[in-house]
PDB file of C-alpha atoms in Angstrom:
ATOM      1  CA  MET D 173      52.834 -50.046  37.893  1.00  0.00           C
ATOM      2  CA  ARG D 174      51.843 -48.614  41.263  1.00  0.00           C
ATOM      3  CA  ALA D 175      54.671 -47.366  43.439  1.00  0.00           C
ATOM      4  CA  ASP D 176      52.729 -48.604  46.485  1.00  0.00           C
ATOM      5  CA  ALA D 177      51.633 -51.787  45.041  1.00  0.00           C
ATOM      6  CA  HIS D 178      59.186 -58.140  40.206  1.00  0.00           C
ATOM      7  CA  ILE D 179      60.664 -61.018  36.583  1.00  0.00           C
ATOM      8  CA  LEU D 180      61.966 -64.078  35.955  1.00  0.00           C
ATOM      9  CA  THR D 181      63.045 -65.695  39.155  1.00  0.00           C
ATOM     10  CA  ARG D 182      63.718 -69.120  37.794  1.00  0.00           C
ATOM     11  CA  PHE D 183      60.862 -71.186  36.436  1.00  0.00           C
ATOM     12  CA  PRO D 184      60.937 -74.372  38.543  1.00  0.00           C
ATOM     13  CA  TRP D 185      58.628 -76.188  36.177  1.00  0.00           C
ATOM     14  CA  ALA D 186      60.878 -75.460  33.247  1.00  0.00           C
ATOM     15  CA  ALA D 187      64.233 -76.066  34.934  1.00  0.00           C
ATOM     16  CA  ALA D 188      64.834 -79.506  33.445  1.00  0.00           C
ATOM     17  CA  LYS D 189      63.765 -78.419  29.979  1.00  0.00           C
ATOM     18  CA  ARG D 190      65.863 -75.274  30.105  1.00  0.00           C
ATOM     19  CA  ALA D 191      68.901 -77.139  31.388  1.00  0.00           C
ATOM     20  CA  ALA D 192      68.683 -79.587  28.502  1.00  0.00           C
ATOM     21  CA  VAL D 193      68.327 -76.802  25.954  1.00  0.00           C
ATOM     22  CA  VAL D 194      71.181 -74.748  27.385  1.00  0.00           C
ATOM     23  CA  ALA D 195      73.392 -77.849  27.660  1.00  0.00           C
ATOM     24  CA  SER D 196      72.837 -78.736  24.019  1.00  0.00           C
ATOM     25  CA  ILE D 197      73.673 -75.200  22.978  1.00  0.00           C
ATOM     26  CA  LEU D 198      76.802 -75.077  25.104  1.00  0.00           C
ATOM     27  CA  CYS D 199      77.946 -78.412  23.682  1.00  0.00           C
ATOM     28  CA  ALA D 200      78.171 -76.652  20.345  1.00  0.00           C
ATOM     29  CA  ALA D 201      80.430 -74.090  22.076  1.00  0.00           C
ATOM     30  CA  LEU D 202      78.012 -71.336  21.050  1.00  0.00           C
ATOM     31  CA  ALA D 203      80.229 -70.536  18.080  1.00  0.00           C
ATOM     32  CA  PRO D 204      79.304 -67.306  16.295  1.00  0.00           C
ATOM     33  CA  ILE D 205      76.953 -67.705  13.358  1.00  0.00           C
ATOM     34  CA  ALA D 206      77.229 -66.054   9.977  1.00  0.00           C
ATOM     35  CA  ARG D 207      73.600 -65.401   9.098  1.00  0.00           C
ATOM     36  CA  ALA D 208      70.896 -63.649  11.107  1.00  0.00           C
ATOM     37  CA  ASP D 209      69.113 -65.912  13.569  1.00  0.00           C
ATOM     38  CA  TYR D 210      66.737 -65.449  16.495  1.00  0.00           C
ATOM     39  CA  ALA D 211      67.566 -65.845  20.196  1.00  0.00           C
ATOM     40  CA  VAL D 212      64.421 -66.937  22.027  1.00  0.00           C
ATOM     41  CA  LEU D 213      64.374 -66.000  25.719  1.00  0.00           C
ATOM     42  CA  GLN D 214      62.450 -67.518  28.623  1.00  0.00           C
ATOM     43  CA  SER D 215      60.565 -64.221  28.985  1.00  0.00           C
ATOM     44  CA  GLY D 216      58.971 -64.735  25.560  1.00  0.00           C
ATOM     45  CA  GLN D 217      61.203 -62.325  23.652  1.00  0.00           C
ATOM     46  CA  ARG D 218      62.599 -63.223  20.239  1.00  0.00           C
ATOM     47  CA  ILE D 219      65.705 -61.165  19.459  1.00  0.00           C
ATOM     48  CA  HIS D 220      67.195 -60.857  15.975  1.00  0.00           C
ATOM     49  CA  ILE D 221      70.928 -61.663  16.202  1.00  0.00           C
ATOM     50  CA  THR D 222      73.904 -62.029  13.886  1.00  0.00           C
ATOM     51  CA  GLY D 223      76.126 -63.954  16.306  1.00  0.00           C
ATOM     52  CA  TYR D 224      76.440 -65.303  19.835  1.00  0.00           C
ATOM     53  CA  GLU D 225      79.024 -66.749  22.224  1.00  0.00           C
ATOM     54  CA  THR D 226      79.202 -67.998  25.802  1.00  0.00           C
ATOM     55  CA  ILE D 227      81.218 -66.087  28.408  1.00  0.00           C
ATOM     56  CA  GLY D 228      81.095 -67.828  31.778  1.00  0.00           C
ATOM     57  CA  ASP D 229      77.517 -67.720  33.040  1.00  0.00           C
ATOM     58  CA  THR D 230      76.425 -65.245  30.396  1.00  0.00           C
ATOM     59  CA  ILE D 231      75.766 -65.340  26.676  1.00  0.00           C
ATOM     60  CA  ARG D 232      76.802 -62.431  24.468  1.00  0.00           C
ATOM     61  CA  LEU D 233      74.395 -61.807  21.624  1.00  0.00           C
ATOM     62  CA  THR D 234      75.549 -59.787  18.644  1.00  0.00           C
ATOM     63  CA  VAL D 235      72.680 -57.611  17.488  1.00  0.00           C
ATOM     64  CA  PRO D 236      72.497 -54.908  14.800  1.00  0.00           C
ATOM     65  CA  GLY D 237      74.403 -51.973  16.206  1.00  0.00           C
ATOM     66  CA  GLY D 238      76.138 -53.699  19.130  1.00  0.00           C
ATOM     67  CA  THR D 239      76.054 -56.546  21.638  1.00  0.00           C
ATOM     68  CA  LEU D 240      73.778 -57.681  24.440  1.00  0.00           C
ATOM     69  CA  GLU D 241      74.758 -59.936  27.354  1.00  0.00           C
ATOM     70  CA  ILE D 242      72.117 -62.121  29.019  1.00  0.00           C
ATOM     71  CA  PRO D 243      72.205 -64.802  31.757  1.00  0.00           C
ATOM     72  CA  ALA D 244      72.803 -68.201  30.144  1.00  0.00           C
ATOM     73  CA  ASP D 245      69.732 -69.708  31.782  1.00  0.00           C
ATOM     74  CA  SER D 246      67.469 -67.007  30.310  1.00  0.00           C
ATOM     75  CA  LEU D 247      68.064 -68.389  26.796  1.00  0.00           C
ATOM     76  CA  LEU D 248      65.487 -70.911  25.653  1.00  0.00           C
ATOM     77  CA  ARG D 249      66.848 -71.673  22.167  1.00  0.00           C
ATOM     78  CA  ILE D 250      68.300 -70.293  18.938  1.00  0.00           C
ATOM     79  CA  ASP D 251      66.049 -70.360  15.871  1.00  0.00           C
ATOM     80  CA  PRO D 252      67.700 -70.203  12.425  1.00  0.00           C
ATOM     81  CA  GLU D 253      66.139 -67.426  10.381  1.00  0.00           C
ATOM     82  CA  ASP D 254      65.649 -69.610   7.325  1.00  0.00           C
ATOM     83  CA  THR D 255      63.451 -72.022   9.294  1.00  0.00           C
ATOM     84  CA  PHE D 256      61.526 -69.393  11.244  1.00  0.00           C
ATOM     85  CA  ALA D 257      57.829 -69.182  10.481  1.00  0.00           C
ATOM     86  CA  PRO D 258      55.682 -66.355  11.872  1.00  0.00           C
ATOM     87  CA  VAL D 259      53.702 -67.435  14.908  1.00  0.00           C
ATOM     88  CA  LYS D 260      50.015 -66.720  15.206  1.00  0.00           C
ATOM     89  CA  VAL D 261      49.219 -65.673  18.744  1.00  0.00           C
ATOM     90  CA  LYS D 262      46.170 -67.416  20.080  1.00  0.00           C
ATOM     91  CA  LEU D 263      43.716 -65.364  22.088  1.00  0.00           C
ATOM     92  CA  LEU D 264      44.033 -65.944  25.816  1.00  0.00           C
ATOM     93  CA  ASP D 265      40.939 -66.684  27.858  1.00  0.00           C
ATOM     94  CA  VAL D 266      40.975 -63.278  29.559  1.00  0.00           C
ATOM     95  CA  PRO D 267      39.201 -59.936  29.087  1.00  0.00           C
ATOM     96  CA  PHE D 268      40.612 -57.684  26.349  1.00  0.00           C
ATOM     97  CA  ALA D 269      42.413 -60.694  24.823  1.00  0.00           C
ATOM     98  CA  ASP D 270      42.385 -59.143  21.332  1.00  0.00           C
ATOM     99  CA  PHE D 271      44.129 -55.970  22.514  1.00  0.00           C
ATOM    100  CA  ILE D 272      46.639 -58.023  24.500  1.00  0.00           C
ATOM    101  CA  ALA D 273      47.442 -60.194  21.464  1.00  0.00           C
ATOM    102  CA  ALA D 274      47.876 -57.176  19.186  1.00  0.00           C
ATOM    103  CA  SER D 275      50.200 -55.374  21.603  1.00  0.00           C
ATOM    104  CA  SER D 276      52.117 -58.591  22.216  1.00  0.00           C
ATOM    105  CA  LEU D 277      52.947 -58.927  18.533  1.00  0.00           C
ATOM    106  CA  THR D 278      53.649 -55.231  18.049  1.00  0.00           C
ATOM    107  CA  HIS D 279      56.105 -54.945  20.928  1.00  0.00           C
ATOM    108  CA  GLY D 280      57.481 -58.475  21.190  1.00  0.00           C
ATOM    109  CA  VAL D 281      56.344 -59.250  24.722  1.00  0.00           C
ATOM    110  CA  ALA D 282      54.653 -62.541  25.625  1.00  0.00           C
ATOM    111  CA  ALA D 283      50.884 -62.111  25.762  1.00  0.00           C
ATOM    112  CA  GLU D 284      50.865 -64.274  28.885  1.00  0.00           C
ATOM    113  CA  LEU D 285      53.151 -61.789  30.627  1.00  0.00           C
ATOM    114  CA  VAL D 286      51.008 -58.823  29.652  1.00  0.00           C
ATOM    115  CA  ALA D 287      47.866 -60.575  30.905  1.00  0.00           C
ATOM    116  CA  SER D 288      49.601 -61.540  34.161  1.00  0.00           C
ATOM    117  CA  VAL D 289      50.648 -57.949  34.799  1.00  0.00           C
ATOM    118  CA  ILE D 290      47.118 -56.692  34.105  1.00  0.00           C
ATOM    119  CA  SER D 291      45.641 -59.306  36.419  1.00  0.00           C
ATOM    120  CA  VAL D 292      47.827 -58.258  39.344  1.00  0.00           C
ATOM    121  CA  GLU D 293      47.743 -54.530  38.583  1.00  0.00           C
ATOM    122  CA  SER D 294      44.007 -53.988  38.137  1.00  0.00           C
ATOM    123  CA  ASN D 295      42.228 -57.351  38.006  1.00  0.00           C
ATOM    124  CA  PHE D 296      41.213 -56.336  34.453  1.00  0.00           C
ATOM    125  CA  ASN D 297      39.359 -53.223  35.625  1.00  0.00           C
ATOM    126  CA  PRO D 298      39.939 -50.521  32.952  1.00  0.00           C
ATOM    127  CA  ASN D 299      38.786 -47.782  35.330  1.00  0.00           C
ATOM    128  CA  ALA D 300      41.094 -48.672  38.227  1.00  0.00           C
ATOM    129  CA  VAL D 301      42.887 -45.792  39.967  1.00  0.00           C
ATOM    130  CA  SER D 302      45.472 -46.297  42.727  1.00  0.00           C
ATOM    131  CA  THR D 303      46.242 -44.024  45.658  1.00  0.00           C
ATOM    132  CA  LYS D 304      49.421 -43.041  43.783  1.00  0.00           C
ATOM    133  CA  SER D 305      47.438 -41.973  40.687  1.00  0.00           C
ATOM    134  CA  ALA D 306      48.341 -45.029  38.585  1.00  0.00           C
ATOM    135  CA  ARG D 307      45.458 -45.598  36.196  1.00  0.00           C
ATOM    136  CA  GLY D 308      43.749 -48.117  33.988  1.00  0.00           C
ATOM    137  CA  LEU D 309      44.345 -51.768  33.216  1.00  0.00           C
ATOM    138  CA  MET D 310      48.148 -51.643  33.450  1.00  0.00           C
ATOM    139  CA  GLN D 311      48.167 -48.896  36.088  1.00  0.00           C
ATOM    140  CA  LEU D 312      50.104 -46.317  34.129  1.00  0.00           C
ATOM    141  CA  MET D 313      51.483 -43.326  35.981  1.00  0.00           C
ATOM    142  CA  PRO D 314      50.619 -39.985  34.298  1.00  0.00           C
ATOM    143  CA  LYS D 315      54.215 -39.339  33.142  1.00  0.00           C
ATOM    144  CA  THR D 316      54.492 -42.822  31.653  1.00  0.00           C
ATOM    145  CA  ALA D 317      51.158 -42.517  29.874  1.00  0.00           C
ATOM    146  CA  ALA D 318      52.198 -39.157  28.427  1.00  0.00           C
ATOM    147  CA  ARG D 319      55.598 -40.492  27.323  1.00  0.00           C
ATOM    148  CA  PHE D 320      53.929 -43.220  25.263  1.00  0.00           C
ATOM    149  CA  GLY D 321      51.366 -40.878  23.740  1.00  0.00           C
ATOM    150  CA  VAL D 322      48.302 -42.113  25.631  1.00  0.00           C
ATOM    151  CA  LYS D 323      45.422 -39.669  25.165  1.00  0.00           C
ATOM    152  CA  ASN D 324      42.839 -41.586  27.206  1.00  0.00           C
ATOM    153  CA  VAL D 325      44.448 -43.677  29.927  1.00  0.00           C
ATOM    154  CA  PHE D 326      41.165 -45.468  30.621  1.00  0.00           C
ATOM    155  CA  ASP D 327      40.858 -46.690  27.034  1.00  0.00           C
ATOM    156  CA  PRO D 328      41.800 -50.400  27.196  1.00  0.00           C
ATOM    157  CA  LYS D 329      43.545 -50.466  23.809  1.00  0.00           C
ATOM    158  CA  GLN D 330      45.732 -47.419  24.503  1.00  0.00           C
ATOM    159  CA  ASN D 331      46.506 -48.474  28.069  1.00  0.00           C
ATOM    160  CA  ILE D 332      47.516 -52.019  27.118  1.00  0.00           C
ATOM    161  CA  ASP D 333      49.630 -50.842  24.196  1.00  0.00           C
ATOM    162  CA  ALA D 334      51.528 -48.316  26.328  1.00  0.00           C
ATOM    163  CA  GLY D 335      51.974 -50.738  29.232  1.00  0.00           C
ATOM    164  CA  THR D 336      53.256 -53.457  26.901  1.00  0.00           C
ATOM    165  CA  HIS D 337      55.618 -50.992  25.226  1.00  0.00           C
ATOM    166  CA  TYR D 338      56.951 -50.045  28.661  1.00  0.00           C
ATOM    167  CA  LEU D 339      57.410 -53.714  29.597  1.00  0.00           C
ATOM    168  CA  LYS D 340      59.460 -54.251  26.432  1.00  0.00           C
ATOM    169  CA  GLU D 341      61.571 -51.189  27.216  1.00  0.00           C
ATOM    170  CA  LEU D 342      62.314 -52.575  30.685  1.00  0.00           C
ATOM    171  CA  LEU D 343      63.035 -56.082  29.383  1.00  0.00           C
ATOM    172  CA  LEU D 344      65.638 -54.653  27.021  1.00  0.00           C
ATOM    173  CA  ARG D 345      67.053 -52.411  29.732  1.00  0.00           C
ATOM    174  CA  TYR D 346      67.557 -55.382  32.062  1.00  0.00           C
ATOM    175  CA  ASN D 347      68.759 -57.787  29.353  1.00  0.00           C
ATOM    176  CA  GLY D 348      65.693 -59.997  29.522  1.00  0.00           C
ATOM    177  CA  ASP D 349      65.742 -60.346  33.327  1.00  0.00           C
ATOM    178  CA  LEU D 350      62.036 -60.644  34.082  1.00  0.00           C
ATOM    179  CA  LYS D 351      62.538 -60.333  37.823  1.00  0.00           C
ATOM    180  CA  LEU D 352      64.188 -56.920  37.540  1.00  0.00           C
ATOM    181  CA  THR D 353      61.745 -55.836  34.847  1.00  0.00           C
ATOM    182  CA  LEU D 354      58.741 -56.459  37.054  1.00  0.00           C
ATOM    183  CA  ALA D 355      60.446 -54.845  40.012  1.00  0.00           C
ATOM    184  CA  ALA D 356      61.092 -51.730  37.914  1.00  0.00           C
ATOM    185  CA  TYR D 357      57.535 -51.747  36.582  1.00  0.00           C
ATOM    186  CA  ASN D 358      56.241 -51.761  40.138  1.00  0.00           C
ATOM    187  CA  ALA D 359      58.720 -49.673  42.123  1.00  0.00           C
ATOM    188  CA  GLY D 360      60.420 -47.739  39.334  1.00  0.00           C
ATOM    189  CA  PRO D 361      63.787 -48.157  37.563  1.00  0.00           C
ATOM    190  CA  ASP D 362      65.492 -45.667  39.894  1.00  0.00           C
ATOM    191  CA  ARG D 363      64.891 -47.909  42.895  1.00  0.00           C
ATOM    192  CA  VAL D 364      66.109 -50.985  41.034  1.00  0.00           C
ATOM    193  CA  GLU D 365      69.272 -49.132  40.048  1.00  0.00           C
ATOM    194  CA  ARG D 366      69.738 -47.933  43.615  1.00  0.00           C
ATOM    195  CA  PHE D 367      69.591 -51.413  45.140  1.00  0.00           C
ATOM    196  CA  ARG D 368      71.000 -53.252  42.066  1.00  0.00           C
ATOM    197  CA  THR D 369      68.375 -55.919  42.665  1.00  0.00           C
ATOM    198  CA  VAL D 370      64.693 -56.191  43.550  1.00  0.00           C
ATOM    199  CA  PRO D 371      64.089 -53.397  46.104  1.00  0.00           C
ATOM    200  CA  PRO D 372      63.562 -54.663  49.671  1.00  0.00           C
ATOM    201  CA  TYR D 373      59.960 -53.540  49.733  1.00  0.00           C
ATOM    202  CA  ARG D 374      57.437 -56.110  50.818  1.00  0.00           C
ATOM    203  CA  GLU D 375      54.883 -54.900  48.298  1.00  0.00           C
ATOM    204  CA  THR D 376      57.325 -55.019  45.388  1.00  0.00           C
ATOM    205  CA  ARG D 377      58.596 -58.491  46.258  1.00  0.00           C
ATOM    206  CA  ASP D 378      55.033 -59.731  46.633  1.00  0.00           C
ATOM    207  CA  TYR D 379      54.184 -58.139  43.280  1.00  0.00           C
ATOM    208  CA  VAL D 380      57.069 -59.890  41.514  1.00  0.00           C
ATOM    209  CA  ARG D 381      56.089 -63.216  43.051  1.00  0.00           C
ATOM    210  CA  ARG D 382      52.421 -62.901  42.116  1.00  0.00           C
ATOM    211  CA  VAL D 383      53.020 -61.848  38.497  1.00  0.00           C
ATOM    212  CA  THR D 384      55.673 -64.529  38.025  1.00  0.00           C
ATOM    213  CA  GLU D 385      53.394 -67.243  39.399  1.00  0.00           C
ATOM    214  CA  LYS D 386      50.564 -66.208  37.084  1.00  0.00           C
ATOM    215  CA  PHE D 387      52.985 -66.039  34.150  1.00  0.00           C
ATOM    216  CA  ASN D 388      54.308 -69.528  34.909  1.00  0.00           C
ATOM    217  CA  GLU D 389      50.815 -70.971  35.102  1.00  0.00           C
ATOM    218  CA  SER D 390      49.803 -69.314  31.849  1.00  0.00           C
ATOM    219  CA  LEU D 391      52.905 -70.472  29.979  1.00  0.00           C
ATOM    220  CA  LYS D 392      52.312 -74.078  30.999  1.00  0.00           C
ATOM    221  CA  SER D 393      49.229 -74.165  28.833  1.00  0.00           C
ATOM    222  CA  SER D 394      50.590 -72.067  25.980  1.00  0.00           C
ATOM    223  CA  ASP D 395      53.122 -72.788  23.233  1.00  0.00           C
ATOM    224  CA  HIS D 396      53.322 -69.308  21.702  1.00  0.00           C
ATOM    225  CA  ILE D 397      56.352 -67.059  21.674  1.00  0.00           C
ATOM    226  CA  PRO D 398      55.879 -63.673  20.011  1.00  0.00           C
ATOM    227  CA  GLU D 399      58.423 -62.206  17.626  1.00  0.00           C
ATOM    228  CA  LEU D 400      60.491 -59.270  18.830  1.00  0.00           C
ATOM    229  CA  GLN D 401      60.653 -56.786  15.953  1.00  0.00           C
TER     230      GLN D 401
END
């Protein structure tokens, strides 16, 4: 999360699969549903919904307390609640895999995304410190660490949990747009709001590209999607 150091540009490898899924959903006119179901996003989020409908290039999800609009191509599928079975997250072949898996389930962020961010941020070095004072595995800035109650920023478990929590916060803020989420994680939400897109900083754009590439590669060999509580 270094300020001197992007989220889901489109996944080329998944384009055909996504197009087929979205097409099948749109064929059903995305009519609102009566019971609570789950909207599964390309970013790995699973959102509890009570209805949904298509509006041009976006899909409006009805969630407890309001609505949420997402790009149509960010939706992977809709899972009926009565057929949903809890998913066991397999441990990734990376350092601190157990902490990553636990935080993934707690906060509803794909473990592959968390691991990809850690890889680019610190190369899995829990003692990393940037020139901008970002610290630990997920390079938390002091204010961010304090906001999420981190007492020891160099403790892998605390750092990963706070960084994952922050990723989830950004994913919700940007309606599941991974590209903007990563950009905000790297350069800060204020800069994303200012430019209304990925900031034109070489480092930020390179960061988004690198994390996305690692995330794509990891997802190719994984079939898990964590539940968003």
